Amino acid sequence: MGIEKQILTPGNGPKPVAGQKVTVHCTGYGKNGDLSQKFWSTKDPGQQPFTFQIGKGSVIKGWDEGVMGMQLGETARLRCSPDYAYGAGGFPAWGIQPNSVLDFEIEVLSYQPLMNSFREALDFCDLDDMVILGLILPGPTKGMLVLSKRGWTRVFVVMIGGNAFQILGSSI
């Protein structure tokens, strides 16, 4: 089954991509095999919204893949098969039995841009012995060409909408 998604409240804007930090409210259902029984919520007293880096395997697969398809402000119910949840081990401390199907009601509260500036993009690259040639494109797309003195490798860094970077490399 993987993930079944039901949108409860539509969001807006772009969807987060792998590597971004996402902050969500979440309520999990499926305690003792009953999908109407809550086992945990960030809205419970003493709890806070949960932040994680999407697409990096730091959370269950259902969250990684399901939240990546959600927009800012969106609330959705994700039904996750056992292999997208806690699998054969379950999570006994929360009353999650082995091989349980689980429901999660998730609201995307915020996500951080991958990189806010070319400076951050350059920090992301290995720039030892590189020559930077600036290039600005019209509109919301910005770019810069970086040439390596070692082997003269080109790297073109593109910033789209201030949010997404694409780094391409080739030898000259």
PDB file of C-alpha atoms in Angstrom:
ATOM      1  CA  MET A   1       0.000   0.000   0.000  1.00  0.00           C
ATOM      2  CA  GLY A   2       2.731   2.529   0.879  1.00  0.00           C
ATOM      3  CA  ILE A   3       0.946   5.810   1.622  1.00  0.00           C
ATOM      4  CA  GLU A   4      -2.645   6.881   1.042  1.00  0.00           C
ATOM      5  CA  LYS A   5      -3.139  10.634   1.342  1.00  0.00           C
ATOM      6  CA  GLN A   6      -6.368  12.495   2.067  1.00  0.00           C
ATOM      7  CA  ILE A   7      -6.147  16.300   2.016  1.00  0.00           C
ATOM      8  CA  LEU A   8      -8.137  17.790   4.897  1.00  0.00           C
ATOM      9  CA  THR A   9      -7.105  21.442   4.407  1.00  0.00           C
ATOM     10  CA  PRO A  10      -5.408  22.581   1.185  1.00  0.00           C
ATOM     11  CA  GLY A  11      -2.156  24.498   1.448  1.00  0.00           C
ATOM     12  CA  ASN A  12      -0.420  26.838  -0.953  1.00  0.00           C
ATOM     13  CA  GLY A  13       2.977  27.472  -2.452  1.00  0.00           C
ATOM     14  CA  PRO A  14       5.717  25.071  -3.438  1.00  0.00           C
ATOM     15  CA  LYS A  15       6.172  21.647  -1.900  1.00  0.00           C
ATOM     16  CA  PRO A  16       9.266  20.997   0.214  1.00  0.00           C
ATOM     17  CA  VAL A  17      12.084  18.969  -1.312  1.00  0.00           C
ATOM     18  CA  ALA A  18      14.614  16.528   0.099  1.00  0.00           C
ATOM     19  CA  GLY A  19      17.074  18.236   2.412  1.00  0.00           C
ATOM     20  CA  GLN A  20      14.759  20.958   3.704  1.00  0.00           C
ATOM     21  CA  LYS A  21      13.890  21.206   7.387  1.00  0.00           C
ATOM     22  CA  VAL A  22      10.126  20.939   7.814  1.00  0.00           C
ATOM     23  CA  THR A  23       8.119  21.764  10.951  1.00  0.00           C
ATOM     24  CA  VAL A  24       4.800  19.977  11.406  1.00  0.00           C
ATOM     25  CA  HIS A  25       2.017  19.340  13.852  1.00  0.00           C
ATOM     26  CA  CYS A  26       1.249  15.639  13.893  1.00  0.00           C
ATOM     27  CA  THR A  27      -1.202  13.309  15.561  1.00  0.00           C
ATOM     28  CA  GLY A  28      -0.674   9.560  15.178  1.00  0.00           C
ATOM     29  CA  TYR A  29      -3.469   6.985  15.280  1.00  0.00           C
ATOM     30  CA  GLY A  30      -3.337   3.200  15.509  1.00  0.00           C
ATOM     31  CA  LYS A  31      -2.699   2.428  19.163  1.00  0.00           C
ATOM     32  CA  ASN A  32      -3.173  -1.294  19.842  1.00  0.00           C
ATOM     33  CA  GLY A  33      -4.210  -1.813  16.206  1.00  0.00           C
ATOM     34  CA  ASP A  34      -7.195   0.583  16.448  1.00  0.00           C
ATOM     35  CA  LEU A  35      -6.971   3.433  13.899  1.00  0.00           C
ATOM     36  CA  SER A  36      -9.361   5.542  15.978  1.00  0.00           C
ATOM     37  CA  GLN A  37      -7.010   5.450  19.000  1.00  0.00           C
ATOM     38  CA  LYS A  38      -4.416   8.233  19.262  1.00  0.00           C
ATOM     39  CA  PHE A  39      -0.928   7.185  20.373  1.00  0.00           C
ATOM     40  CA  TRP A  40       0.882  10.556  20.203  1.00  0.00           C
ATOM     41  CA  SER A  41       0.384  14.192  19.215  1.00  0.00           C
ATOM     42  CA  THR A  42       2.496  17.330  19.056  1.00  0.00           C
ATOM     43  CA  LYS A  43      -0.640  19.102  20.282  1.00  0.00           C
ATOM     44  CA  ASP A  44      -0.669  17.187  23.583  1.00  0.00           C
ATOM     45  CA  PRO A  45       0.239  19.174  26.727  1.00  0.00           C
ATOM     46  CA  GLY A  46       4.010  19.575  27.005  1.00  0.00           C
ATOM     47  CA  GLN A  47       4.598  18.693  23.333  1.00  0.00           C
ATOM     48  CA  GLN A  48       5.799  21.031  20.576  1.00  0.00           C
ATOM     49  CA  PRO A  49       5.700  21.021  16.782  1.00  0.00           C
ATOM     50  CA  PHE A  50       8.155  18.518  15.324  1.00  0.00           C
ATOM     51  CA  THR A  51      11.008  19.570  13.009  1.00  0.00           C
ATOM     52  CA  PHE A  52      12.926  17.165  10.796  1.00  0.00           C
ATOM     53  CA  GLN A  53      15.017  17.163   7.638  1.00  0.00           C
ATOM     54  CA  ILE A  54      12.847  15.710   4.913  1.00  0.00           C
ATOM     55  CA  GLY A  55      14.060  12.919   2.656  1.00  0.00           C
ATOM     56  CA  LYS A  56      17.011  11.965   4.856  1.00  0.00           C
ATOM     57  CA  GLY A  57      15.572   8.910   6.624  1.00  0.00           C
ATOM     58  CA  SER A  58      15.420  10.588  10.042  1.00  0.00           C
ATOM     59  CA  VAL A  59      11.690   9.763  10.312  1.00  0.00           C
ATOM     60  CA  ILE A  60       9.528   6.890   9.085  1.00  0.00           C
ATOM     61  CA  LYS A  61       9.295   6.484   5.314  1.00  0.00           C
ATOM     62  CA  GLY A  62       5.616   7.511   5.313  1.00  0.00           C
ATOM     63  CA  TRP A  63       6.517  10.917   6.723  1.00  0.00           C
ATOM     64  CA  ASP A  64       9.517  11.408   4.426  1.00  0.00           C
ATOM     65  CA  GLU A  65       7.536  10.687   1.281  1.00  0.00           C
ATOM     66  CA  GLY A  66       4.125  11.929   2.417  1.00  0.00           C
ATOM     67  CA  VAL A  67       5.224  15.327   3.742  1.00  0.00           C
ATOM     68  CA  MET A  68       7.363  15.916   0.645  1.00  0.00           C
ATOM     69  CA  GLY A  69       4.105  15.984  -1.331  1.00  0.00           C
ATOM     70  CA  MET A  70       2.435  18.564   0.939  1.00  0.00           C
ATOM     71  CA  GLN A  71       2.249  22.352   0.660  1.00  0.00           C
ATOM     72  CA  LEU A  72       2.729  24.970   3.352  1.00  0.00           C
ATOM     73  CA  GLY A  73      -0.403  25.182   5.520  1.00  0.00           C
ATOM     74  CA  GLU A  74      -1.773  21.894   4.210  1.00  0.00           C
ATOM     75  CA  THR A  75      -3.288  19.386   6.614  1.00  0.00           C
ATOM     76  CA  ALA A  76      -3.554  15.811   5.392  1.00  0.00           C
ATOM     77  CA  ARG A  77      -4.234  12.356   6.739  1.00  0.00           C
ATOM     78  CA  LEU A  78      -1.536   9.902   5.710  1.00  0.00           C
ATOM     79  CA  ARG A  79      -2.363   6.207   6.008  1.00  0.00           C
ATOM     80  CA  CYS A  80       0.936   4.307   6.112  1.00  0.00           C
ATOM     81  CA  SER A  81       1.396   0.596   5.523  1.00  0.00           C
ATOM     82  CA  PRO A  82       3.681  -1.182   8.026  1.00  0.00           C
ATOM     83  CA  ASP A  83       6.723  -0.889   5.733  1.00  0.00           C
ATOM     84  CA  TYR A  84       6.173   2.896   5.639  1.00  0.00           C
ATOM     85  CA  ALA A  85       5.614   3.074   9.421  1.00  0.00           C
ATOM     86  CA  TYR A  86       7.321   1.053  12.184  1.00  0.00           C
ATOM     87  CA  GLY A  87       7.362  -2.318  10.400  1.00  0.00           C
ATOM     88  CA  ALA A  88       7.818  -5.681  12.083  1.00  0.00           C
ATOM     89  CA  GLY A  89       9.227  -4.123  15.257  1.00  0.00           C
ATOM     90  CA  GLY A  90       6.317  -1.812  15.941  1.00  0.00           C
ATOM     91  CA  PHE A  91       6.826   0.815  18.649  1.00  0.00           C
ATOM     92  CA  PRO A  92       5.763  -0.842  21.937  1.00  0.00           C
ATOM     93  CA  ALA A  93       6.309   2.288  24.062  1.00  0.00           C
ATOM     94  CA  TRP A  94       3.480   3.983  22.152  1.00  0.00           C
ATOM     95  CA  GLY A  95       1.267   0.904  21.885  1.00  0.00           C
ATOM     96  CA  ILE A  96       2.075   0.343  18.209  1.00  0.00           C
ATOM     97  CA  GLN A  97       1.916  -3.364  17.474  1.00  0.00           C
ATOM     98  CA  PRO A  98       4.236  -5.058  14.950  1.00  0.00           C
ATOM     99  CA  ASN A  99       3.147  -4.718  11.313  1.00  0.00           C
ATOM    100  CA  SER A 100       0.539  -2.042  12.088  1.00  0.00           C
ATOM    101  CA  VAL A 101      -1.096   0.232   9.552  1.00  0.00           C
ATOM    102  CA  LEU A 102      -1.022   3.761  11.019  1.00  0.00           C
ATOM    103  CA  ASP A 103      -2.787   7.058  10.317  1.00  0.00           C
ATOM    104  CA  PHE A 104      -1.073  10.405  10.792  1.00  0.00           C
ATOM    105  CA  GLU A 105      -2.823  13.759  10.639  1.00  0.00           C
ATOM    106  CA  ILE A 106      -0.066  16.162   9.623  1.00  0.00           C
ATOM    107  CA  GLU A 107      -0.134  19.944   9.216  1.00  0.00           C
ATOM    108  CA  VAL A 108       2.862  21.601   7.526  1.00  0.00           C
ATOM    109  CA  LEU A 109       3.618  24.683   9.633  1.00  0.00           C
ATOM    110  CA  SER A 110       6.829  25.841   7.962  1.00  0.00           C
ATOM    111  CA  TYR A 111       9.886  24.773   6.059  1.00  0.00           C
ATOM    112  CA  GLN A 112      13.259  26.373   5.631  1.00  0.00           C
ATOM    113  CA  PRO A 113      14.589  27.162   2.180  1.00  0.00           C
ATOM    114  CA  LEU A 114      17.453  24.903   1.149  1.00  0.00           C
ATOM    115  CA  MET A 115      19.667  27.924   0.632  1.00  0.00           C
ATOM    116  CA  ASN A 116      18.835  31.598   0.898  1.00  0.00           C
ATOM    117  CA  SER A 117      21.744  33.056  -1.025  1.00  0.00           C
ATOM    118  CA  PHE A 118      24.591  32.363  -3.379  1.00  0.00           C
ATOM    119  CA  ARG A 119      26.919  32.602  -0.385  1.00  0.00           C
ATOM    120  CA  GLU A 120      25.175  29.553   1.105  1.00  0.00           C
ATOM    121  CA  ALA A 121      25.353  27.820  -2.268  1.00  0.00           C
ATOM    122  CA  LEU A 122      29.072  28.482  -2.413  1.00  0.00           C
ATOM    123  CA  ASP A 123      29.485  27.157   1.122  1.00  0.00           C
ATOM    124  CA  PHE A 124      27.754  24.013  -0.152  1.00  0.00           C
ATOM    125  CA  CYS A 125      30.355  23.613  -2.939  1.00  0.00           C
ATOM    126  CA  ASP A 126      34.025  22.727  -2.502  1.00  0.00           C
ATOM    127  CA  LEU A 127      35.585  25.965  -3.709  1.00  0.00           C
ATOM    128  CA  ASP A 128      39.281  25.315  -3.092  1.00  0.00           C
ATOM    129  CA  ASP A 129      41.222  26.780  -6.023  1.00  0.00           C
ATOM    130  CA  MET A 130      38.095  27.946  -7.842  1.00  0.00           C
ATOM    131  CA  VAL A 131      37.512  31.062  -9.906  1.00  0.00           C
ATOM    132  CA  ILE A 132      34.030  32.564  -9.617  1.00  0.00           C
ATOM    133  CA  LEU A 133      32.536  34.323 -12.617  1.00  0.00           C
ATOM    134  CA  GLY A 134      29.281  36.084 -11.827  1.00  0.00           C
ATOM    135  CA  LEU A 135      26.275  35.702 -14.064  1.00  0.00           C
ATOM    136  CA  ILE A 136      22.858  37.138 -13.316  1.00  0.00           C
ATOM    137  CA  LEU A 137      19.836  36.050 -15.327  1.00  0.00           C
ATOM    138  CA  PRO A 138      16.636  38.120 -15.657  1.00  0.00           C
ATOM    139  CA  GLY A 139      13.559  37.280 -13.602  1.00  0.00           C
ATOM    140  CA  PRO A 140      13.406  35.102 -10.491  1.00  0.00           C
ATOM    141  CA  THR A 141      16.186  32.806 -11.765  1.00  0.00           C
ATOM    142  CA  LYS A 142      19.723  33.742 -10.773  1.00  0.00           C
ATOM    143  CA  GLY A 143      22.911  31.942 -11.625  1.00  0.00           C
ATOM    144  CA  MET A 144      26.670  31.951 -11.332  1.00  0.00           C
ATOM    145  CA  LEU A 145      29.443  30.091 -13.096  1.00  0.00           C
ATOM    146  CA  VAL A 146      32.263  28.643 -11.004  1.00  0.00           C
ATOM    147  CA  LEU A 147      35.430  27.390 -12.726  1.00  0.00           C
ATOM    148  CA  SER A 148      37.923  25.084 -11.053  1.00  0.00           C
ATOM    149  CA  LYS A 149      41.630  25.649 -11.657  1.00  0.00           C
ATOM    150  CA  ARG A 150      42.161  21.927 -11.096  1.00  0.00           C
ATOM    151  CA  GLY A 151      41.039  20.166 -14.256  1.00  0.00           C
ATOM    152  CA  TRP A 152      38.941  23.188 -15.229  1.00  0.00           C
ATOM    153  CA  THR A 153      35.640  21.756 -14.107  1.00  0.00           C
ATOM    154  CA  ARG A 154      32.594  23.992 -14.584  1.00  0.00           C
ATOM    155  CA  VAL A 155      29.900  24.198 -11.959  1.00  0.00           C
ATOM    156  CA  PHE A 156      26.802  26.246 -12.713  1.00  0.00           C
ATOM    157  CA  VAL A 157      24.808  27.189  -9.641  1.00  0.00           C
ATOM    158  CA  VAL A 158      21.211  28.196 -10.280  1.00  0.00           C
ATOM    159  CA  MET A 159      18.885  29.796  -7.747  1.00  0.00           C
ATOM    160  CA  ILE A 160      15.208  29.591  -8.646  1.00  0.00           C
ATOM    161  CA  GLY A 161      12.711  31.607  -6.665  1.00  0.00           C
ATOM    162  CA  GLY A 162      15.261  32.071  -3.890  1.00  0.00           C
ATOM    163  CA  ASN A 163      14.648  28.511  -2.821  1.00  0.00           C
ATOM    164  CA  ALA A 164      16.006  25.745  -5.017  1.00  0.00           C
ATOM    165  CA  PHE A 165      19.545  25.269  -6.280  1.00  0.00           C
ATOM    166  CA  GLN A 166      20.760  23.027  -9.016  1.00  0.00           C
ATOM    167  CA  ILE A 167      24.462  22.340  -9.354  1.00  0.00           C
ATOM    168  CA  LEU A 168      25.749  20.915 -12.607  1.00  0.00           C
ATOM    169  CA  GLY A 169      29.321  19.899 -13.291  1.00  0.00           C
ATOM    170  CA  SER A 170      31.275  19.046 -16.418  1.00  0.00           C
ATOM    171  CA  SER A 171      34.867  19.090 -17.580  1.00  0.00           C
ATOM    172  CA  ILE A 172      36.067  21.714 -20.015  1.00  0.00           C
TER     173      ILE A 172
END
